[in-house]
Short mmCIF file of C-alpha atoms in Angstrom, two decimals:
data_model
loop_
_atom_site.label_atom_id
_atom_site.label_comp_id
_atom_site.label_asym_id
_atom_site.label_seq_id
_atom_site.Cartn_x
_atom_site.Cartn_y
_atom_site.Cartn_z
CA UNK Q 5 22.86 99.42 -35.44
CA UNK Q 6 26.19 101.20 -35.96
CA UNK Q 7 24.96 102.57 -39.27
CA UNK Q 8 21.85 104.01 -37.63
CA UNK Q 9 23.99 105.72 -34.96
CA UNK Q 10 26.25 107.19 -37.63
CA UNK Q 11 23.24 108.40 -39.57
CA UNK Q 12 21.87 110.15 -36.49
CA UNK Q 13 25.31 111.70 -35.84
CA UNK Q 14 25.45 113.09 -39.38
CA UNK Q 15 21.89 114.42 -39.00
CA UNK Q 16 22.78 116.26 -35.78
CA UNK Q 17 25.95 117.74 -37.37
CA UNK Q 18 23.85 118.83 -40.37
CA UNK Q 19 21.27 120.51 -38.15
CA UNK Q 20 24.00 122.40 -36.32
CA UNK Q 21 26.11 123.29 -39.33
CA UNK Q 22 23.17 123.85 -41.75
CA UNK Q 23 22.23 127.37 -40.74
CA UNK Q 24 25.81 128.56 -41.13
CA UNK Q 25 25.93 127.13 -44.63
CA UNK Q 26 22.67 128.71 -45.81
CA UNK Q 27 24.35 132.05 -46.39
CA UNK Q 28 27.08 130.43 -48.43
CA UNK Q 29 26.79 130.29 -52.17
CA UNK Q 30 28.54 126.98 -52.58
CA UNK Q 31 26.97 124.56 -54.96
CA UNK Q 32 27.48 121.13 -56.50
CA UNK Q 33 27.64 120.61 -60.27
CA UNK Q 34 27.21 117.14 -61.77
CA UNK Q 35 27.87 117.03 -65.54
CA UNK Q 36 26.82 113.97 -67.51
CA UNK Q 37 26.96 113.44 -71.30
CA UNK Q 38 23.88 115.37 -72.19
CA UNK Q 39 22.71 116.45 -68.76
CA UNK Q 40 23.91 118.91 -66.14
CA UNK Q 41 22.68 118.79 -62.53
CA UNK Q 42 23.29 121.75 -60.26
CA UNK Q 43 22.30 121.97 -56.62
CA UNK Q 44 23.33 123.53 -53.38
CA UNK Q 45 25.36 121.70 -50.76
CA UNK Q 46 22.36 121.62 -48.44
CA UNK Q 47 20.21 119.98 -51.13
CA UNK Q 48 22.87 117.33 -51.72
CA UNK Q 49 23.07 116.62 -47.99
CA UNK Q 50 19.31 116.18 -47.80
CA UNK Q 51 19.29 113.87 -50.83
CA UNK Q 52 22.10 111.76 -49.37
CA UNK Q 53 20.31 111.55 -46.04
CA UNK Q 54 17.11 110.20 -47.58
CA UNK Q 55 19.12 107.88 -49.81
CA UNK Q 56 20.77 106.30 -46.78
CA UNK Q 57 17.46 106.06 -44.96
CA UNK Q 58 15.87 104.45 -48.05
CA UNK Q 59 18.73 101.93 -48.31
CA UNK Q 60 18.34 100.95 -44.66
CA UNK Q 61 14.58 100.53 -45.04
CA UNK Q 62 15.09 98.38 -48.14
CA UNK Q 63 17.72 96.27 -46.38
CA UNK Q 64 15.39 95.70 -43.42
CA UNK Q 65 12.49 94.73 -45.75
CA UNK Q 66 14.66 92.20 -47.62
CA UNK Q 67 15.92 90.61 -44.39
CA UNK Q 68 12.42 90.44 -42.98
CA UNK Q 69 11.13 88.72 -46.10
CA UNK Q 70 13.87 86.07 -45.92
CA UNK Q 71 13.20 85.54 -42.22
CA UNK Q 72 9.50 84.96 -42.87
CA UNK Q 73 10.25 82.47 -45.68
CA UNK Q 74 12.80 80.54 -43.62
CA UNK Q 75 10.51 80.59 -40.59
CA UNK Q 76 7.72 79.08 -42.65
CA UNK Q 77 10.01 76.30 -43.83
CA UNK Q 78 11.13 75.59 -40.29
CA UNK Q 79 7.55 75.55 -39.05
CA UNK Q 80 6.50 73.15 -41.81
CA UNK Q 81 9.49 70.92 -41.01
CA UNK Q 82 8.65 70.90 -37.31
CA UNK Q 83 5.04 70.05 -38.06
CA UNK Q 84 6.12 67.09 -40.23
CA UNK Q 85 8.47 65.84 -37.51
CA UNK Q 86 5.74 66.09 -34.87
CA UNK Q 87 3.39 64.13 -37.15
CA UNK Q 88 5.97 61.36 -37.64
CA UNK Q 89 6.64 61.19 -33.91
CA UNK Q 90 2.93 60.91 -33.23
CA UNK Q 91 2.45 58.06 -35.73
CA UNK Q 92 5.49 56.25 -34.33
CA UNK Q 93 4.13 56.47 -30.78
CA UNK Q 94 0.68 55.32 -31.90
CA UNK Q 95 2.26 52.34 -33.62
CA UNK Q 96 4.43 51.37 -30.65
CA UNK Q 97 1.55 51.67 -28.17
CA UNK Q 98 -0.76 49.64 -30.41
CA UNK Q 99 1.91 46.95 -30.78
CA UNK Q 100 2.32 46.75 -27.00
CA UNK Q 101 -1.46 46.50 -26.65
CA UNK Q 102 -1.66 43.75 -29.26
CA UNK Q 103 -3.72 45.87 -31.68
CA UNK Q 104 -1.68 44.76 -34.68
CA UNK Q 105 -3.72 46.32 -37.47
CA UNK Q 106 -3.61 49.78 -35.89
CA UNK Q 107 0.10 49.33 -35.24
CA UNK Q 108 0.65 48.30 -38.83
CA UNK Q 109 -1.14 51.34 -40.28
CA UNK Q 110 0.74 53.78 -38.06
CA UNK Q 111 4.17 52.23 -38.57
CA UNK Q 112 3.74 52.05 -42.35
CA UNK Q 113 3.43 55.86 -42.35
CA UNK Q 114 6.89 56.18 -40.81
CA UNK Q 115 8.63 53.29 -42.55
CA UNK Q 116 11.03 55.70 -44.29
CA UNK Q 117 11.52 58.01 -41.30
CA UNK Q 118 14.73 58.11 -39.28
CA UNK Q 119 14.14 56.40 -35.95
CA UNK Q 120 17.51 54.58 -35.98
CA UNK Q 121 15.74 51.42 -37.14
CA UNK Q 122 13.31 51.13 -34.24
CA UNK Q 123 10.33 51.77 -36.53
CA UNK Q 124 11.50 49.02 -38.90
CA UNK Q 125 12.06 46.55 -36.07
CA UNK Q 126 8.57 47.23 -34.72
CA UNK Q 127 7.02 46.98 -38.19
CA UNK Q 128 8.78 43.64 -38.75
CA UNK Q 129 7.46 42.37 -35.43
CA UNK Q 130 3.92 43.34 -36.44
CA UNK Q 131 4.19 41.65 -39.85
CA UNK Q 132 5.66 38.50 -38.33
CA UNK Q 133 2.79 38.26 -35.84
CA UNK Q 134 0.31 38.79 -38.67
CA UNK Q 135 1.94 35.95 -40.61
CA UNK Q 136 3.39 38.14 -43.37
CA UNK Q 137 6.81 36.52 -43.49
CA UNK Q 138 8.11 38.20 -46.65
CA UNK Q 139 7.31 41.71 -45.44
CA UNK Q 140 8.69 40.99 -41.97
CA UNK Q 141 11.99 39.75 -43.40
CA UNK Q 142 12.12 42.80 -45.67
CA UNK Q 143 11.79 45.18 -42.72
CA UNK Q 144 14.42 43.27 -40.74
CA UNK Q 145 16.76 43.39 -43.72
CA UNK Q 146 16.32 47.17 -44.00
CA UNK Q 147 16.92 47.57 -40.26
CA UNK Q 148 20.09 45.44 -40.49
CA UNK Q 149 21.59 48.08 -42.80
CA UNK Q 150 21.33 50.73 -40.07
CA UNK Q 151 24.32 50.58 -37.67
CA UNK Q 152 22.27 51.13 -34.51
CA UNK Q 153 19.78 48.35 -35.26
CA UNK Q 154 22.01 45.92 -37.15
CA UNK Q 155 22.43 43.37 -34.35
CA UNK Q 156 18.82 43.57 -33.17
CA UNK Q 157 17.53 43.02 -36.72
CA UNK Q 158 19.74 40.00 -37.34
CA UNK Q 159 18.92 38.41 -33.99
CA UNK Q 160 15.21 38.85 -34.64
CA UNK Q 161 15.59 37.31 -38.09
CA UNK Q 162 17.48 34.38 -36.58
CA UNK Q 163 14.85 33.90 -33.86
CA UNK Q 164 12.11 33.95 -36.48
CA UNK Q 165 13.90 31.30 -38.58
CA UNK Q 166 14.31 29.15 -35.46
CA UNK Q 167 10.60 29.48 -34.68
CA UNK Q 168 9.89 28.19 -38.17
CA UNK Q 169 12.20 25.21 -37.68
CA UNK Q 170 14.82 26.56 -40.07
CA UNK Q 171 17.93 26.24 -37.94
CA UNK Q 172 20.36 26.23 -40.88
CA UNK Q 173 19.03 29.61 -42.09
CA UNK Q 174 19.37 31.01 -38.56
CA UNK Q 175 22.98 29.81 -38.40
CA UNK Q 176 23.70 31.52 -41.73
CA UNK Q 177 22.47 34.81 -40.27
CA UNK Q 178 24.58 34.39 -37.13
CA UNK Q 179 27.65 33.75 -39.27
CA UNK Q 180 27.32 37.29 -40.70
CA UNK Q 181 27.85 38.82 -37.24
CA UNK Q 182 31.20 40.23 -36.19
CA UNK Q 183 33.50 38.36 -33.82
CA UNK Q 184 32.72 40.88 -31.08
CA UNK Q 185 28.96 40.47 -31.54
CA UNK Q 186 29.30 36.67 -31.33
CA UNK Q 187 30.71 36.98 -27.82
CA UNK Q 188 27.57 38.61 -26.40
CA UNK Q 189 25.46 36.37 -24.11
CA UNK Q 190 22.19 37.11 -25.95
CA UNK Q 191 23.82 36.17 -29.27
CA UNK Q 192 25.21 32.94 -27.80
CA UNK Q 193 21.74 32.03 -26.49
CA UNK Q 194 20.27 32.45 -30.00
CA UNK Q 195 23.25 30.59 -31.47
CA UNK Q 196 22.61 27.63 -29.17
CA UNK Q 197 18.93 27.65 -30.15
CA UNK Q 198 19.89 27.68 -33.83
CA UNK Q 199 22.23 24.70 -33.40
CA UNK Q 200 19.47 22.82 -31.59
CA UNK Q 201 16.94 23.69 -34.31
CA UNK Q 202 19.42 22.46 -36.93
CA UNK Q 203 19.92 19.29 -34.84
CA UNK Q 204 23.66 19.87 -34.76
CA UNK Q 205 23.94 18.30 -31.31
CA UNK Q 206 27.62 17.41 -31.43
CA UNK Q 207 28.52 20.96 -32.47
CA UNK Q 208 26.38 22.41 -29.68
CA UNK Q 209 27.79 19.97 -27.13
CA UNK Q 210 31.37 20.83 -28.09
CA UNK Q 211 30.82 24.61 -27.88
CA UNK Q 212 29.21 24.64 -24.44
CA UNK Q 213 32.45 24.62 -22.45
CA UNK Q 214 33.55 27.89 -24.06
CA UNK Q 215 30.04 29.34 -23.61
CA UNK Q 216 29.65 28.38 -19.96
CA UNK Q 217 30.29 31.85 -18.50
CA UNK Q 218 28.16 33.63 -21.10
CA UNK Q 219 25.20 31.26 -20.65
CA UNK Q 220 25.24 31.43 -16.86
CA UNK Q 221 22.29 29.54 -15.37
CA UNK Q 222 21.23 28.46 -18.88
CA UNK Q 223 24.39 26.38 -19.25
CA UNK Q 224 22.99 23.32 -17.48
CA UNK Q 225 19.80 23.52 -19.56
CA UNK Q 226 21.71 23.45 -22.85
CA UNK Q 227 24.17 20.85 -21.59
CA UNK Q 228 21.36 18.48 -20.60
CA UNK Q 229 19.55 18.99 -23.90
CA UNK Q 230 22.67 18.57 -26.02
CA UNK Q 231 23.92 15.54 -24.10
CA UNK Q 232 20.56 13.73 -24.20
CA UNK Q 233 20.12 14.39 -27.92
CA UNK Q 234 23.69 13.47 -28.86
CA UNK Q 235 23.68 10.21 -26.84
CA UNK Q 236 20.31 9.32 -28.33
CA UNK Q 237 21.58 10.02 -31.83
CA UNK Q 238 24.68 7.87 -31.28
CA UNK Q 239 22.64 4.95 -29.89
CA UNK Q 240 20.11 5.07 -32.73
CA UNK Q 241 22.69 5.33 -35.50
CA UNK Q 242 25.60 3.26 -34.20
CA UNK Q 243 24.19 1.10 -31.41
CA UNK Q 244 24.71 0.77 -27.68
CA UNK Q 245 28.32 -0.40 -27.89
CA UNK Q 246 29.26 2.82 -29.66
CA UNK Q 247 27.31 4.76 -27.03
CA UNK Q 248 29.43 3.23 -24.25
CA UNK Q 249 32.60 3.74 -26.28
CA UNK Q 250 31.72 7.41 -26.79
CA UNK Q 251 31.23 7.83 -23.05
CA UNK Q 252 34.70 6.47 -22.36
CA UNK Q 253 36.12 9.03 -24.80
CA UNK Q 254 34.72 11.89 -22.77
CA UNK Q 255 37.08 13.96 -20.66
CA UNK Q 256 37.37 13.30 -16.94
CA UNK Q 257 35.64 16.61 -16.29
CA UNK Q 258 32.68 15.66 -18.48
CA UNK Q 259 32.32 12.23 -16.89
CA UNK Q 260 32.12 13.86 -13.46
CA UNK Q 261 29.45 16.32 -14.50
CA UNK Q 262 26.06 15.32 -13.06
CA UNK Q 263 24.12 16.58 -16.07
CA UNK Q 264 26.32 14.52 -18.42
CA UNK Q 265 26.01 11.47 -16.18
CA UNK Q 266 22.24 11.77 -15.99
CA UNK Q 267 21.86 12.09 -19.78
CA UNK Q 268 24.11 9.07 -20.39
CA UNK Q 269 22.39 6.85 -17.78
CA UNK Q 270 18.93 7.83 -19.06
CA UNK Q 271 19.99 6.73 -22.54
CA UNK Q 272 21.28 3.42 -21.16
CA UNK Q 273 17.89 2.85 -19.52
CA UNK Q 274 16.14 3.83 -22.75
CA UNK Q 275 18.22 1.20 -24.56
CA UNK Q 276 17.28 -1.40 -21.89
CA UNK Q 277 20.88 -1.64 -20.69
CA UNK Q 278 19.86 -1.83 -17.04
CA UNK Q 279 22.98 -3.64 -15.77
CA UNK Q 280 25.20 -0.96 -17.31
CA UNK Q 281 22.93 1.78 -15.98
CA UNK Q 282 23.11 0.30 -12.46
CA UNK Q 283 26.89 0.22 -12.61
CA UNK Q 284 27.11 3.89 -13.61
CA UNK Q 285 24.50 4.96 -11.06
CA UNK Q 286 26.51 3.43 -8.24
CA UNK Q 287 29.85 4.73 -9.54
CA UNK Q 288 28.49 8.27 -9.94
CA UNK Q 289 27.17 8.31 -6.36
CA UNK Q 290 30.08 6.86 -4.42
CA UNK Q 291 30.08 9.81 -2.06
CA UNK Q 292 26.34 9.62 -1.43
CA UNK Q 293 22.94 9.98 -3.13
CA UNK Q 294 22.42 12.85 -5.57
CA UNK Q 295 18.99 14.40 -6.10
CA UNK Q 296 19.37 14.26 -9.91
CA UNK Q 297 20.56 10.66 -10.09
CA UNK Q 298 18.78 8.91 -7.19
CA UNK Q 299 15.34 8.83 -8.92
CA UNK Q 300 16.88 6.91 -11.85
CA UNK Q 301 17.21 3.83 -9.58
CA UNK Q 302 13.41 3.56 -9.75
CA UNK Q 303 13.63 2.82 -13.47
CA UNK Q 304 15.93 -0.19 -13.02
CA UNK Q 305 14.37 -3.52 -14.00
CA UNK Q 306 16.73 -6.28 -12.90
CA UNK Q 307 16.22 -9.78 -11.59
CA UNK Q 308 19.05 -9.42 -9.09
CA UNK Q 309 19.72 -5.74 -8.34
CA UNK Q 310 21.89 -6.64 -5.34
CA UNK Q 311 24.42 -3.78 -5.81
CA UNK Q 312 21.58 -1.25 -5.88
CA UNK Q 313 19.83 -2.74 -2.84
CA UNK Q 314 23.11 -2.87 -0.95
CA UNK Q 315 24.00 0.80 -1.55
CA UNK Q 316 20.43 1.98 -0.86
CA UNK Q 317 20.37 0.14 2.47
CA UNK Q 318 23.76 1.65 3.30
CA UNK Q 319 22.39 5.15 2.67
CA UNK Q 320 19.27 4.37 4.72
CA UNK Q 321 21.41 3.45 7.73
CA UNK Q 322 23.05 6.87 7.47
CA UNK Q 323 19.73 8.68 6.89
CA UNK Q 324 16.99 6.59 8.55
CA UNK Q 325 14.47 9.46 8.27
CA UNK Q 326 14.86 9.89 4.49
CA UNK Q 327 11.57 8.69 2.99
CA UNK Q 328 12.85 9.06 -0.60
CA UNK Q 329 15.50 6.39 0.00
CA UNK Q 330 12.86 3.90 1.27
CA UNK Q 331 10.66 4.72 -1.73
CA UNK Q 332 13.55 4.14 -4.14
CA UNK Q 333 14.38 0.80 -2.50
CA UNK Q 334 10.72 -0.22 -2.78
CA UNK Q 335 10.71 0.43 -6.55
CA UNK Q 336 13.95 -1.51 -7.10
CA UNK Q 337 12.67 -4.45 -5.04
CA UNK Q 338 9.27 -4.53 -6.79
CA UNK Q 339 10.85 -4.52 -10.26
CA UNK Q 340 13.01 -7.46 -9.22
CA UNK Q 341 9.97 -9.40 -7.96
CA UNK Q 342 10.86 -9.17 -4.25
CA UNK Q 343 7.38 -8.22 -2.99
CA UNK Q 344 8.26 -8.68 0.70
CA UNK Q 345 11.17 -6.20 0.61
CA UNK Q 346 9.15 -3.89 -1.62
CA UNK Q 347 6.20 -3.78 0.79
CA UNK Q 348 8.45 -3.27 3.79
CA UNK Q 349 10.34 -0.42 2.11
CA UNK Q 350 7.19 1.37 0.87
CA UNK Q 351 5.53 1.13 4.29
CA UNK Q 352 8.65 2.76 5.76
CA UNK Q 353 8.50 5.45 3.07
CA UNK Q 354 4.87 6.19 3.96
CA UNK Q 355 5.79 6.47 7.63
CA UNK Q 356 8.22 9.24 6.75
CA UNK Q 357 5.86 11.22 4.53
CA UNK Q 358 2.83 10.10 2.53
CA UNK Q 359 3.37 10.39 -1.22
CA UNK Q 360 0.84 9.55 -3.92
CA UNK Q 361 3.45 7.59 -5.86
CA UNK Q 362 4.20 5.39 -2.85
CA UNK Q 363 0.53 4.73 -2.10
CA UNK Q 364 -0.09 3.65 -5.68
CA UNK Q 365 3.01 1.48 -5.64
CA UNK Q 366 1.77 -0.23 -2.45
CA UNK Q 367 -1.57 -0.78 -4.19
CA UNK Q 368 0.29 -2.50 -7.03
CA UNK Q 369 2.15 -4.68 -4.53
CA UNK Q 370 -1.14 -5.71 -2.88
CA UNK Q 371 -2.61 -6.51 -6.29
CA UNK Q 372 0.35 -8.75 -7.12
CA UNK Q 373 -0.06 -10.40 -3.72
CA UNK Q 374 -3.63 -11.18 -4.80
CA UNK Q 375 -5.18 -8.92 -2.19
CA UNK Q 376 -7.71 -7.01 -4.36
CA UNK Q 377 -9.66 -5.32 -1.54
CA UNK Q 378 -6.62 -3.68 -0.02
CA UNK Q 379 -5.31 -2.87 -3.50
CA UNK Q 380 -8.59 -1.14 -4.46
CA UNK Q 381 -8.68 0.82 -1.22
CA UNK Q 382 -5.10 1.96 -1.71
CA UNK Q 383 -5.80 2.94 -5.34
CA UNK Q 384 -8.68 5.11 -4.18
CA UNK Q 385 -6.55 6.61 -1.42
CA UNK Q 386 -3.72 7.30 -3.86
CA UNK Q 387 -5.99 8.97 -6.41
CA UNK Q 388 -7.58 11.17 -3.74
CA UNK Q 389 -4.13 12.12 -2.47
CA UNK Q 390 -3.36 13.58 -5.89
#
C-alpha cells in the first residue's frame, strides 16, 4: 500500500514538473559494450513508471496464485476432516443403537484418524460384541498407547478378560497401571473383579480394608463374597477345625463385622456344625436380633436347641408384636421335633402377619401330626398366597 502511494506521489510530481522539463535538452546516455542507448529524461521517467507498475502487477499475480493454491489445500483438508467427523458420528450412533455392522464399517474408515483414542475404543467395543476377540484386543492395545485413552483401554481389556473367565490375564493388565491409577475407585472395582475371577479370595479379602473408602457401598458386597468363598475354600481343603481356627485368628474388628459373621456362620451350617453355628449366632446377637443373622436360626437342626429357644423367647417378650421372631422360633422348634411349640409359635406368627413361608410350615406341622386334611388345606392356602 505504501508503495502504491509513493508511486502516485511520483506521478503527480512528474505531471507538475514535466512541462517545465520539456524545453530542456537534458538527456540520458546508457553505454553498454556494443550498444548505446540515448533518451530524454522524460522518456526515462515514463519507462521507470511503467516498470514499477509492471513489478507491482507481477507481485500481485504471484501472491494471488499462491493464495489460490493454499486455499485449495485448506479446503481439501477441511473436506477430509468433515468426512472423518461424519463417519465417526455415524459409527458412534450405530454402536449406541446396537447396529454393530454399520458401526463397524464407519469406525473402520476412521481407525487411523486422531480422535484421542475414542474411535479405537468404540471399534474395540464393536469387535468384542461381534465376537472378534483378536481384533478387539488389537484396537484396545492401540488405544492404550494414546495418553488420553490409556486407562480406558486397559480397563476395558481387563473387563473383557474377566468376562471370559481369565482373571489372571486381567490382573496382569492391572499391574501395568501406575500407582496413581490404581487408587481410582473404578480401577479398584475392576481389580476386585479380577481377583474374584482368578479365585484369589484370600488376596481379595486382605485388600478390602484398604479399599473400603474407594468401594463405598460396594464394600459390603465384596466383603461378603470374599469371606464366603475364603471360608468355603478353607473348610473344603483343610476341614472344619481349620475353619474355626482361622476365625479365631481374625482381628477383633473383623469378628464384630456382621458380614464376616454371617459368612462364617453360613459355612458352619453348610458343614453341618449346627452346635457351633448356634453358639456364634447367640454370641453375635447379644445386644438383640440382627436382620442379617436372625434368619440363620431357621437353618439350625438340633435335638436340643435350648439356648436358641431361650434367647428367642427373651426377644419375643421385648417385642411381642414381632411376627418374624415367632416364625423363627417355630422353625427352630420344628427342626428339633417339638411340634407343640412349633405350632404355637407359627400360629402366633400368622396372627402378626400372614406369610406364605409360615403357612407352608404349619401345613408341614399338621402333616407330621397326621392331620392330612388340614395339611392339604394349608398347602393350598400357602400356594395361593404366593
